Coordinates of N, CA and C in Angstrom, one line a residue:
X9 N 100.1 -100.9 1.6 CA 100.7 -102.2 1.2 C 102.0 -102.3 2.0
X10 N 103.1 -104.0 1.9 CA 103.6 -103.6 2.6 C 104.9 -103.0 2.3
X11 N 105.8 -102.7 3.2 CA 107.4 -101.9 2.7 C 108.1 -102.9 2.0
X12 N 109.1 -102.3 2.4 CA 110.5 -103.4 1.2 C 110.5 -104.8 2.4
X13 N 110.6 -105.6 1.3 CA 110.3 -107.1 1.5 C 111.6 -107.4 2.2
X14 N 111.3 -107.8 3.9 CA 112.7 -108.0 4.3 C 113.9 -108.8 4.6
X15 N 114.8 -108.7 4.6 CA 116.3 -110.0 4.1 C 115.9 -110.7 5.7
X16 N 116.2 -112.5 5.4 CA 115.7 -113.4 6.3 C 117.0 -114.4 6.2
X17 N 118.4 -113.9 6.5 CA 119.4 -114.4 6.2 C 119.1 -116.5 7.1
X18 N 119.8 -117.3 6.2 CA 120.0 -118.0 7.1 C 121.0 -119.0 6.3
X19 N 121.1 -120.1 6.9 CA 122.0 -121.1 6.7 C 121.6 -122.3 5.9
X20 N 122.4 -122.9 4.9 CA 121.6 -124.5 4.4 C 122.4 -125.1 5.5
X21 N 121.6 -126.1 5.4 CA 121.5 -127.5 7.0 C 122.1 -128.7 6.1
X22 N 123.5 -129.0 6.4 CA 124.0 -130.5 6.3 C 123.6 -131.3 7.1
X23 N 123.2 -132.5 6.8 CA 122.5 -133.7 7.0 C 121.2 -133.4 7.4
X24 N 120.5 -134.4 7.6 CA 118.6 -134.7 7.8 C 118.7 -135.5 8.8
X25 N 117.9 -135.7 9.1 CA 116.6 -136.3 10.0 C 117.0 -135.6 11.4
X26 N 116.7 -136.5 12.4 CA 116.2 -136.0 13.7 C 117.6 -135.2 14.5
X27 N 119.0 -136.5 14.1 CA 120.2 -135.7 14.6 C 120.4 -134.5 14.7
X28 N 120.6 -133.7 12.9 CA 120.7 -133.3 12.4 C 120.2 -131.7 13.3
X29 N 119.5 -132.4 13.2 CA 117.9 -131.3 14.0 C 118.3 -131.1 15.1
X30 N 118.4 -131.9 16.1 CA 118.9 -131.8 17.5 C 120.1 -131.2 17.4
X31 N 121.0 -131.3 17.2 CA 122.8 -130.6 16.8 C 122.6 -129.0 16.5
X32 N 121.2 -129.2 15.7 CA 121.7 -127.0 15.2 C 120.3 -126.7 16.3
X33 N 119.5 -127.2 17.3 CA 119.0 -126.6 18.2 C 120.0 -126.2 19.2
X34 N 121.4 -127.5 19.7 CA 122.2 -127.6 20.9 C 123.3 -125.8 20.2
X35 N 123.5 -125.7 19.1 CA 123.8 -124.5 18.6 C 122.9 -123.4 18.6
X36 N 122.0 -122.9 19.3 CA 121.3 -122.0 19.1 C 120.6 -121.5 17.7
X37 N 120.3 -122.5 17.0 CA 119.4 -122.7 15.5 C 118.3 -123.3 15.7
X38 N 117.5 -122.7 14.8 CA 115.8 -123.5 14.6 C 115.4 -124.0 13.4
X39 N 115.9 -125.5 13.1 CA 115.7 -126.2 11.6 C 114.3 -125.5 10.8
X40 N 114.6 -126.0 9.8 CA 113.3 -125.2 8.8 C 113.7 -125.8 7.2
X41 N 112.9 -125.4 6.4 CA 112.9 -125.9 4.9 C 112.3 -124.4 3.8
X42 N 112.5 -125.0 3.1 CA 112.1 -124.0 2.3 C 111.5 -124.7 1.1
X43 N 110.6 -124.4 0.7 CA 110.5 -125.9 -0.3 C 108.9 -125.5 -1.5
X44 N 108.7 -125.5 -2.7 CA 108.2 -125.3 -3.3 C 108.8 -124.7 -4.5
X45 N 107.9 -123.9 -5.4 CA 108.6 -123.8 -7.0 C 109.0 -124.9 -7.6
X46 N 109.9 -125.2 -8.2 CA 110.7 -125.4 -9.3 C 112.2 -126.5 -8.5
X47 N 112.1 -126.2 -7.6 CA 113.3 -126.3 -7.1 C 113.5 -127.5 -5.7
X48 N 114.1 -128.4 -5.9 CA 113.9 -129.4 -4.5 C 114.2 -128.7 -3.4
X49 N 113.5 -129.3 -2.2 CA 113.3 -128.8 -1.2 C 114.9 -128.5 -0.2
X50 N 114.7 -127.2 0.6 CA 116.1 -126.8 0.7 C 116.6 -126.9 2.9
X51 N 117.2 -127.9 3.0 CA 117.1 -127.5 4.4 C 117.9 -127.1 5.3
X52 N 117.1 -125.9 6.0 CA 117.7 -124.4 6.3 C 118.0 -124.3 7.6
X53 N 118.8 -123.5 8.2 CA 118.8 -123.0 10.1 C 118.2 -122.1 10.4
X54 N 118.1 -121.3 11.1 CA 118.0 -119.9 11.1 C 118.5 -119.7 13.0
X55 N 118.9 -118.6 12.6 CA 119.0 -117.9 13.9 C 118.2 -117.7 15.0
X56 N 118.2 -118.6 16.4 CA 117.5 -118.4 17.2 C 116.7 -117.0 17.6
X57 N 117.4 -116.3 18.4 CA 117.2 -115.3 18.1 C 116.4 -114.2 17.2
X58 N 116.9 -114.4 15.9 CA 116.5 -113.7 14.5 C 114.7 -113.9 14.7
X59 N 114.8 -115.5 15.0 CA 112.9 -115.8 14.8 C 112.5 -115.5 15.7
X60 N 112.9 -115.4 17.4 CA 111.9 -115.2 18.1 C 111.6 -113.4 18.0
X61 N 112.7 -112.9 17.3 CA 112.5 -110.9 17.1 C 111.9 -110.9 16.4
X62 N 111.3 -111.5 15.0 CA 110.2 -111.7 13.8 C 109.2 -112.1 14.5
X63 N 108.9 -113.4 15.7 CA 107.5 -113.4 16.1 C 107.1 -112.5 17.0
X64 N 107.8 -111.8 17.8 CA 107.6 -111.5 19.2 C 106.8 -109.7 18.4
X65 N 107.6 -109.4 16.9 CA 107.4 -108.3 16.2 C 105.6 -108.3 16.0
X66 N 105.2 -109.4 15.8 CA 103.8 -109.8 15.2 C 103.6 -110.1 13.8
X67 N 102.7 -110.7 13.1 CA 102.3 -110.6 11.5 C 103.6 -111.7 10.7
X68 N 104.0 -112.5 11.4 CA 104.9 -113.5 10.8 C 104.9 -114.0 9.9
X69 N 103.4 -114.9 9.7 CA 102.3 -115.7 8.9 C 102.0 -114.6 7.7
X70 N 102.3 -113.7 7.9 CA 101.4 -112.9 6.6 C 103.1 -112.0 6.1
X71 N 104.4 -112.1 6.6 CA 105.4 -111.6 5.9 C 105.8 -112.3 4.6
X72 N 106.5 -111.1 3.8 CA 107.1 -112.2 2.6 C 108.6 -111.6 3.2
X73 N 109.0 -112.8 3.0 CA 111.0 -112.2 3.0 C 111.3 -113.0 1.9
X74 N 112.3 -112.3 1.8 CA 113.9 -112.7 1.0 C 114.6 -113.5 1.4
X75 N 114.6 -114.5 1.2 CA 115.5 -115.7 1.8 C 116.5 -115.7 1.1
X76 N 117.6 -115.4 1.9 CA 119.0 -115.7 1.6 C 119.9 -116.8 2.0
X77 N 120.4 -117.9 1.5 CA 121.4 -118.8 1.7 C 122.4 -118.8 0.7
X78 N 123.7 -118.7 1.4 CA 125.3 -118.7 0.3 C 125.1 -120.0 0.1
X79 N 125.3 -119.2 -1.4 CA 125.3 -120.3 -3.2 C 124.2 -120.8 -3.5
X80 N 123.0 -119.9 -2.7 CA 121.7 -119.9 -3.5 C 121.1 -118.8 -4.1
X81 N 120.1 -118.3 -5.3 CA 119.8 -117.6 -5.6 C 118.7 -117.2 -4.2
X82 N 118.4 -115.6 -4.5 CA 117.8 -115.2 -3.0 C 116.7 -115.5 -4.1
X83 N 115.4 -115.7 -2.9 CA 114.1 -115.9 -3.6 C 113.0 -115.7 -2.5
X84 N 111.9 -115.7 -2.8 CA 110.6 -114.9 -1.8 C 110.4 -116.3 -1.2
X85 N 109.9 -116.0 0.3 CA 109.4 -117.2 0.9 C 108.2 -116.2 1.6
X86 N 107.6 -117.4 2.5 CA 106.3 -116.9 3.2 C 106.2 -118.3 4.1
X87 N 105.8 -118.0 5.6 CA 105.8 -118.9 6.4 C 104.6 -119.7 6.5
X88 N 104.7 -121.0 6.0 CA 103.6 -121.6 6.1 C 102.9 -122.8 7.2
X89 N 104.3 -122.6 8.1 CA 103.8 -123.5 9.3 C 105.2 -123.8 10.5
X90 N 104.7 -123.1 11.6 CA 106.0 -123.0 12.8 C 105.6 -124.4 13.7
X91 N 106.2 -125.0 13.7 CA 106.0 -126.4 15.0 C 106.8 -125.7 16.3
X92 N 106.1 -126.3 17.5 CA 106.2 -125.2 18.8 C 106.9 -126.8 20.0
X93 N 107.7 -126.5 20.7 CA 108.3 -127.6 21.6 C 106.3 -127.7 22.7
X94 N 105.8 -128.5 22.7 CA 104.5 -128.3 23.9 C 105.0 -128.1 24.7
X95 N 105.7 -128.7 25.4 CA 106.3 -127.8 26.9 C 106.6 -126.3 27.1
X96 N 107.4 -125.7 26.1 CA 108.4 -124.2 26.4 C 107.6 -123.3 25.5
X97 N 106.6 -124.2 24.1 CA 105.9 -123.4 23.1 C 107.2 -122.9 22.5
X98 N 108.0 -123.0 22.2 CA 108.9 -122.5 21.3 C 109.1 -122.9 20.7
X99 N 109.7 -122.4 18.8 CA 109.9 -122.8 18.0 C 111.0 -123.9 17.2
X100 N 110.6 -124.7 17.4 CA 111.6 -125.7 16.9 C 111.9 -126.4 15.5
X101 N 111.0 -125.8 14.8 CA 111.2 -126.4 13.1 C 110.0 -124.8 12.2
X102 N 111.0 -124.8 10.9 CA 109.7 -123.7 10.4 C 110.1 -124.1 9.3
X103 N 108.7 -124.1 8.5 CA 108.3 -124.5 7.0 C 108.1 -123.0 6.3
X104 N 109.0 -123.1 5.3 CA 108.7 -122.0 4.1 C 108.6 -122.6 2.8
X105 N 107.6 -121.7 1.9 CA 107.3 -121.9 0.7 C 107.7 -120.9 0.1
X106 N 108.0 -121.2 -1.0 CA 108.7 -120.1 -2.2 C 107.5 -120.0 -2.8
X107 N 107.7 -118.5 -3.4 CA 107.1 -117.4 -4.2 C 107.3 -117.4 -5.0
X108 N 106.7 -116.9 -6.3 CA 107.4 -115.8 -7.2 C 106.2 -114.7 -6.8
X109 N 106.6 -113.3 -7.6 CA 105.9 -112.0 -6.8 C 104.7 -111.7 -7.8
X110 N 104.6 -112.9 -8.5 CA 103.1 -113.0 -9.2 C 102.2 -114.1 -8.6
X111 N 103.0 -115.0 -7.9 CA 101.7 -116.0 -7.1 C 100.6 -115.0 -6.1
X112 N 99.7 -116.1 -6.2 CA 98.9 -115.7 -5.1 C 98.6 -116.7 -3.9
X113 N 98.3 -116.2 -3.2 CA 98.4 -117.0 -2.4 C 97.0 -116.4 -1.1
X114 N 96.7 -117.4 0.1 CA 95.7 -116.6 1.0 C 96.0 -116.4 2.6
X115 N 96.0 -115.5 2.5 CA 96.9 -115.3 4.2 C 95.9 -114.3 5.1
X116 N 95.8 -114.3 6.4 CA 95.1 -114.1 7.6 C 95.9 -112.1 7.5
X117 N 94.7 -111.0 7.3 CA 95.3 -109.8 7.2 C 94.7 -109.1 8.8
X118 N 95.4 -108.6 9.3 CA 94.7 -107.6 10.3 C 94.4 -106.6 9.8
X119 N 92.8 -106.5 10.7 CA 92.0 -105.5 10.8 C 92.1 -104.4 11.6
X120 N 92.6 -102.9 11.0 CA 92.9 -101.8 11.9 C 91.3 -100.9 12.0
X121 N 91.1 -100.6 13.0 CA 89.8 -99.6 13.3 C 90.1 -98.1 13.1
X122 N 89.2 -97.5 12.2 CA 90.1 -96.2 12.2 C 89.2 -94.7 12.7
X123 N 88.9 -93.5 13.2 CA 88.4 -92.9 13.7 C 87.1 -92.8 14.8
X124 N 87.5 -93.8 15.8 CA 86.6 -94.1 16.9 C 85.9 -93.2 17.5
X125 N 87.1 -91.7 17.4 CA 86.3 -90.7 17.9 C 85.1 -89.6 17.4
X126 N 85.3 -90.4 16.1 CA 84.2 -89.9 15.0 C 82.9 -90.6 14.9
X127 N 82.7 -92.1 15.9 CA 81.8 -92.7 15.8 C 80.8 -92.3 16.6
X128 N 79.4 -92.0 16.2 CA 78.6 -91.8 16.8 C 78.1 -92.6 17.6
X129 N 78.1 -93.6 17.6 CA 77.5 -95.0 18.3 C 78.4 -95.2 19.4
X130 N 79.9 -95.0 19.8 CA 80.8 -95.1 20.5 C 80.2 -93.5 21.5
X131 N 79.8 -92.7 20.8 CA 79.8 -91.3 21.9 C 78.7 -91.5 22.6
X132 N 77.7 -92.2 22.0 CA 76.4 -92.7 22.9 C 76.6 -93.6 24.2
X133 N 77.7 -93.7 24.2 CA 78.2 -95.0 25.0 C 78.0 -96.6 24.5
X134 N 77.9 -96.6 23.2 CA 77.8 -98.0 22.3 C 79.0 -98.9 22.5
X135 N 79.4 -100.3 22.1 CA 80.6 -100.6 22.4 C 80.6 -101.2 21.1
X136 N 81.9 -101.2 20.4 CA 82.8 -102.0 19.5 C 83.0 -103.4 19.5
X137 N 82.1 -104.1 19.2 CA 82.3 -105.3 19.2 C 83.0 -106.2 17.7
X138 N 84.1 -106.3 17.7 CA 84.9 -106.9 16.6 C 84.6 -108.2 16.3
X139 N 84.3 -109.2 15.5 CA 83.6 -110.3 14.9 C 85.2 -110.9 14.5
X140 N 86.0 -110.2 13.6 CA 87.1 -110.8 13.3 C 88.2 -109.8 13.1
X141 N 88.9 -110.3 14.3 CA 90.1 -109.1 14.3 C 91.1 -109.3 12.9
X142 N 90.9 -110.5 12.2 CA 92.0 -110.7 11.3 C 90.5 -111.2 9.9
X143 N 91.0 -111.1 8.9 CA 90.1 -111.7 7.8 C 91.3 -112.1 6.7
X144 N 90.8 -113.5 6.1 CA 91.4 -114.3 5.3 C 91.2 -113.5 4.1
X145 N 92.2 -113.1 3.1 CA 92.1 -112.8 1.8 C 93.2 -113.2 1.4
X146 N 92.6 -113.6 -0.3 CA 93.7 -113.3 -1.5 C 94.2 -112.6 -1.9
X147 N 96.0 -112.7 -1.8 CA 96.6 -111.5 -1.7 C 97.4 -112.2 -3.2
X148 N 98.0 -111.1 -3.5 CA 99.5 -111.2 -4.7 C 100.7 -111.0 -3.4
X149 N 101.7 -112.1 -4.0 CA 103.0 -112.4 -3.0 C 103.4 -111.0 -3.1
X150 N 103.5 -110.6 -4.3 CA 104.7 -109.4 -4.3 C 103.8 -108.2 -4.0
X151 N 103.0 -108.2 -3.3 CA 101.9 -107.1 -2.6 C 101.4 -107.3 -1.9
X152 N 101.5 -107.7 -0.6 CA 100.8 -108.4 0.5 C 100.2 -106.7 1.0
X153 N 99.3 -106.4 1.4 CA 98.7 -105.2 2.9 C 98.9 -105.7 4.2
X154 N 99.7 -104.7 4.8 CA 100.2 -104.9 6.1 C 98.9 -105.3 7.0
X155 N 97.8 -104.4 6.5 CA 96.0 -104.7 7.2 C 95.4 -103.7 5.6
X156 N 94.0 -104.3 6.5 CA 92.6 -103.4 5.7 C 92.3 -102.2 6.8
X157 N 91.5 -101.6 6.3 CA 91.4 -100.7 7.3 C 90.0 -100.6 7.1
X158 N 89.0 -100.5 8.6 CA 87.5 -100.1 9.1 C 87.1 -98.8 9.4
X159 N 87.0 -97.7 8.6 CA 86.2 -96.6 9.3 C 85.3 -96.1 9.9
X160 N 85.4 -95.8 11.1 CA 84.2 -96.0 12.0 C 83.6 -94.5 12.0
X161 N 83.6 -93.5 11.2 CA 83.4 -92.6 11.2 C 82.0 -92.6 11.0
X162 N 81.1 -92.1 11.5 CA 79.5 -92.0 11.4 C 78.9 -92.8 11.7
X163 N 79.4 -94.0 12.4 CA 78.4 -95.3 12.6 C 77.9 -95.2 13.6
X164 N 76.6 -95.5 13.7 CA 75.6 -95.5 14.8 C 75.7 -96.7 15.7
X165 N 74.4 -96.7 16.6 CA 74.6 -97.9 17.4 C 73.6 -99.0 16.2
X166 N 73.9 -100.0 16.4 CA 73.2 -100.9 15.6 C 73.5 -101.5 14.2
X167 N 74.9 -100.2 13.6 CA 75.2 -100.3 12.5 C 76.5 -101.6 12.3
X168 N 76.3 -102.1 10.9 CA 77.3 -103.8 11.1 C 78.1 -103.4 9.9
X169 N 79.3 -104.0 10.1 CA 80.7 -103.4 9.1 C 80.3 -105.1 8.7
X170 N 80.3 -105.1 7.5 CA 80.8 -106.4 6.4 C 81.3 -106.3 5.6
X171 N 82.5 -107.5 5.3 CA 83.1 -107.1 4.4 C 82.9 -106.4 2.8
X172 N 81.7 -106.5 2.9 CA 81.9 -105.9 1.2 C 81.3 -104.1 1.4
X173 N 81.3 -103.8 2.9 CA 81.4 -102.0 3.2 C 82.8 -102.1 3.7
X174 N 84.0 -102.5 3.1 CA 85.7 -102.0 3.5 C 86.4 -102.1 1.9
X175 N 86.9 -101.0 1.6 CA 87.0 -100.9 0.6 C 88.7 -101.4 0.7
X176 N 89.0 -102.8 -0.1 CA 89.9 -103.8 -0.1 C 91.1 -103.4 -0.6
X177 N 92.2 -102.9 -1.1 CA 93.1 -102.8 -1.7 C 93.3 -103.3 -3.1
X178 N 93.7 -103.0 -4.2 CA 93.3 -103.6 -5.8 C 93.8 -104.9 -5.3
X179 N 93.0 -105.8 -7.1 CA 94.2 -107.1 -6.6 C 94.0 -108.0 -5.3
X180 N 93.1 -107.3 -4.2 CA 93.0 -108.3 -2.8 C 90.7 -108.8 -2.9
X181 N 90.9 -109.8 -2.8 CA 90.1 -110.5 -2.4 C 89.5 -111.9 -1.4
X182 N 88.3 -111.7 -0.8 CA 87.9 -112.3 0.2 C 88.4 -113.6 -0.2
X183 N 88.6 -114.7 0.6 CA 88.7 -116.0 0.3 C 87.0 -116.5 0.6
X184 N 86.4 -116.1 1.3 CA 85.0 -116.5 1.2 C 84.0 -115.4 0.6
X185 N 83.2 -116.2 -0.7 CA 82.8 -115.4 -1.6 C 81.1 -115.7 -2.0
X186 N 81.2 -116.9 -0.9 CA 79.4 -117.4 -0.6 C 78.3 -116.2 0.3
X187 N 79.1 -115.7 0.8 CA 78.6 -114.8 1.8 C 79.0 -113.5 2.1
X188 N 78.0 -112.1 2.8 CA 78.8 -111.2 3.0 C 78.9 -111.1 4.6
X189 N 80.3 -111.4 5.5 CA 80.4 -111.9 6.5 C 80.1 -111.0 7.2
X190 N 80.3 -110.7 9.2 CA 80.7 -109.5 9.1 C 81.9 -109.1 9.8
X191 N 82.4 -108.3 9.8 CA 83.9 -107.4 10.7 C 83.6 -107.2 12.5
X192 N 82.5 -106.2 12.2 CA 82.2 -106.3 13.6 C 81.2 -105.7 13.2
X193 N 80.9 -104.9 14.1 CA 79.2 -103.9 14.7 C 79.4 -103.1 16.6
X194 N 78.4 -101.5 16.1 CA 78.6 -101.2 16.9 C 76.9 -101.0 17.9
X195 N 77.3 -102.4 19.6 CA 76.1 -102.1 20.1 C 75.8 -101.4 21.1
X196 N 74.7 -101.3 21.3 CA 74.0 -100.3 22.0 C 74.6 -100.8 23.4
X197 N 74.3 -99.2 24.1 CA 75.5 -99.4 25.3 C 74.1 -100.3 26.6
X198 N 75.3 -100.9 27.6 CA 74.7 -101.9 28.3 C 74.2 -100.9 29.4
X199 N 72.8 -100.5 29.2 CA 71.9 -99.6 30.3 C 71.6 -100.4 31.7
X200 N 70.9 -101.6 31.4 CA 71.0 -102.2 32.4 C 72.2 -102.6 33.5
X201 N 73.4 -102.5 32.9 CA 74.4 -103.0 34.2 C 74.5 -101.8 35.2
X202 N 74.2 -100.5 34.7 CA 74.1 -99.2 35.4 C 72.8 -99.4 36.3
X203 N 71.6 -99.6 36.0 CA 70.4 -99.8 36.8 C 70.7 -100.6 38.1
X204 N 71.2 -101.9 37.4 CA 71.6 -103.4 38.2 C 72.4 -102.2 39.6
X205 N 73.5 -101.8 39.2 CA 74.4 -101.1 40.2 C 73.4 -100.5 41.4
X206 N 72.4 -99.4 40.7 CA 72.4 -98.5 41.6 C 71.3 -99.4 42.8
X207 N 70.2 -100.5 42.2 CA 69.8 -101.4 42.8 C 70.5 -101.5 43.8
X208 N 71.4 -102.3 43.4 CA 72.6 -103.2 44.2 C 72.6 -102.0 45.6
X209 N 72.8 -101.0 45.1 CA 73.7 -99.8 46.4 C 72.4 -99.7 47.1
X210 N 71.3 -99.1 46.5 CA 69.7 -99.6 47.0 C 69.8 -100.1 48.2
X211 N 69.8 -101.9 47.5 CA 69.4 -102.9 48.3 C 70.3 -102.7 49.5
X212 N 72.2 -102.3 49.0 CA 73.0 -102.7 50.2 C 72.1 -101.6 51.4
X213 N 72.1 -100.7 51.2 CA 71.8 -99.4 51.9 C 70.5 -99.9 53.1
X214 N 69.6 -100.9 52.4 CA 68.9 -100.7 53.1 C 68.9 -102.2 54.5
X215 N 69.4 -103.1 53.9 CA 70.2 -104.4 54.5 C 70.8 -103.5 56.3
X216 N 71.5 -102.7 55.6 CA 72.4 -101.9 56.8 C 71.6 -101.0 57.4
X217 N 70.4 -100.7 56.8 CA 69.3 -99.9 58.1 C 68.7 -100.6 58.5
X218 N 68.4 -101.8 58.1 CA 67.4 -103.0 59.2 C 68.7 -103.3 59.9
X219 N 69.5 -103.4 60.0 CA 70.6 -104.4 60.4 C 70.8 -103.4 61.6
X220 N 71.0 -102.1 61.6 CA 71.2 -101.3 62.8 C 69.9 -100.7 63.5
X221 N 68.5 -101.1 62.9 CA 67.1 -101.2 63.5 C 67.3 -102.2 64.6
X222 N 67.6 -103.4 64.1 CA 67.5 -105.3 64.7 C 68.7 -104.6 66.3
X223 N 69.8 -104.3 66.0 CA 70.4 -103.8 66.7 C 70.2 -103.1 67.9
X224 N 69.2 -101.9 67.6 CA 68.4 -101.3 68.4 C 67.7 -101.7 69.3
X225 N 67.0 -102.7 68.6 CA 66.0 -103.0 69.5 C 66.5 -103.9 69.8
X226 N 67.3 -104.5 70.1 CA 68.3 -106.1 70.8 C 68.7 -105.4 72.2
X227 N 69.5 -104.1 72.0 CA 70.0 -103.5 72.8 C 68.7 -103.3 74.2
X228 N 67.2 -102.9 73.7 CA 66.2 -102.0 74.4 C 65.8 -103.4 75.5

């Protein structure tokens, strides 16, 4: 599960609309809100910098922080949507939603693979084909999993990981519950592009003995 939920200091934002906005970007800030619960919507700065070290970290979308702003109570947020400049792709506005650490909520978890070198399908020369490097579950705010984890230990070639062979974390469940999807599967290794090759060297080989035959006899 994950560690201590981490402090996401920032600033409340005097005035609105678009000025507003433009003024704390020409300061090195990236507008944002916070907004959900109980409580009207709150609008926030943050630290240039600070956000691009949280994205560039990974797993943004699936953090809970502690939002801190002087002369508010701290409270849980979770990122529910970054707007990106289209030109530079950088962050120029971010939406947070408040918590409490009994909500639930559904957020995109990564998928770690775990003892590859235990896979028998992988020693055959099988390949790991992943289906979904991330899978959607319902999580509890105040318990999010950093990932689920895949053990690949014993799996043959042919064999398919679906979700309901990854044993889930308490408390976490699939958001799709119509079906059992799958993770990935490991396939049999590709024999033919080895064949194709040696063909290939074959064919070249023998291209270059008529070619210095034709030669020969051009010369006679």
């Amino acid at each position: 599960m994950a560690g201590k939920i981490p402090d996401l200091i920032v600033t409340e934002r005097t005035g609105t609309g678009k000025g507003a906005a433009r003024q704390a970007r020409r300061e090195g800030l990236v507008p944002g809100v916070a907004y959900g619960g109980s409580a009207d919507p709150l609008p926030i700065n943050i630290p240039f910098n600070v956000l691009i070290k949280y994205l560039r970290a990974g797993g943004f979308l699936s953090t809970l922080f502690n939002l801190k702003v002087e002369g508010h109570d701290d409270v849980r947020v979770i990122c529910r949507d970054i707007q990106r400049d289209v030109v530079k792709d950088l962050p120029i506005h971010v939406d947070f939603l408040r918590l409490h650490r009994d909500s639930r909520i559904d957020l995109a978890i990564h998928v770690e693979f775990i003892n590859e070198e235990e896979c028998v399908g992988l020693a055959k020369g099988g390949v790991l084909t992943v289906v979904r490097p991330e899978v959607e579950l319902n999580v509890m705010a105040g318990d999010i999993p950093d990932h689920i984890t895949v053990d690949l230990a014993g799996l043959d070639v042919g064999d398919t990981i679906t979700i309901s062979s990854i044993e889930l974390p308490e408390g976490v469940t699939p958001t799709i519950t119509d079906r059992d999807f799958v993770i990935a599967n490991v396939q049999a290794p590709t024999v033919a592009t080895a064949e194709d090759e040696a063909a290939d060297a074959e064919s070249a080989e023998g291209e270059a003995a008529e070619g210095e035959a034709a030669e020969e006899g051009g010369e006679e």
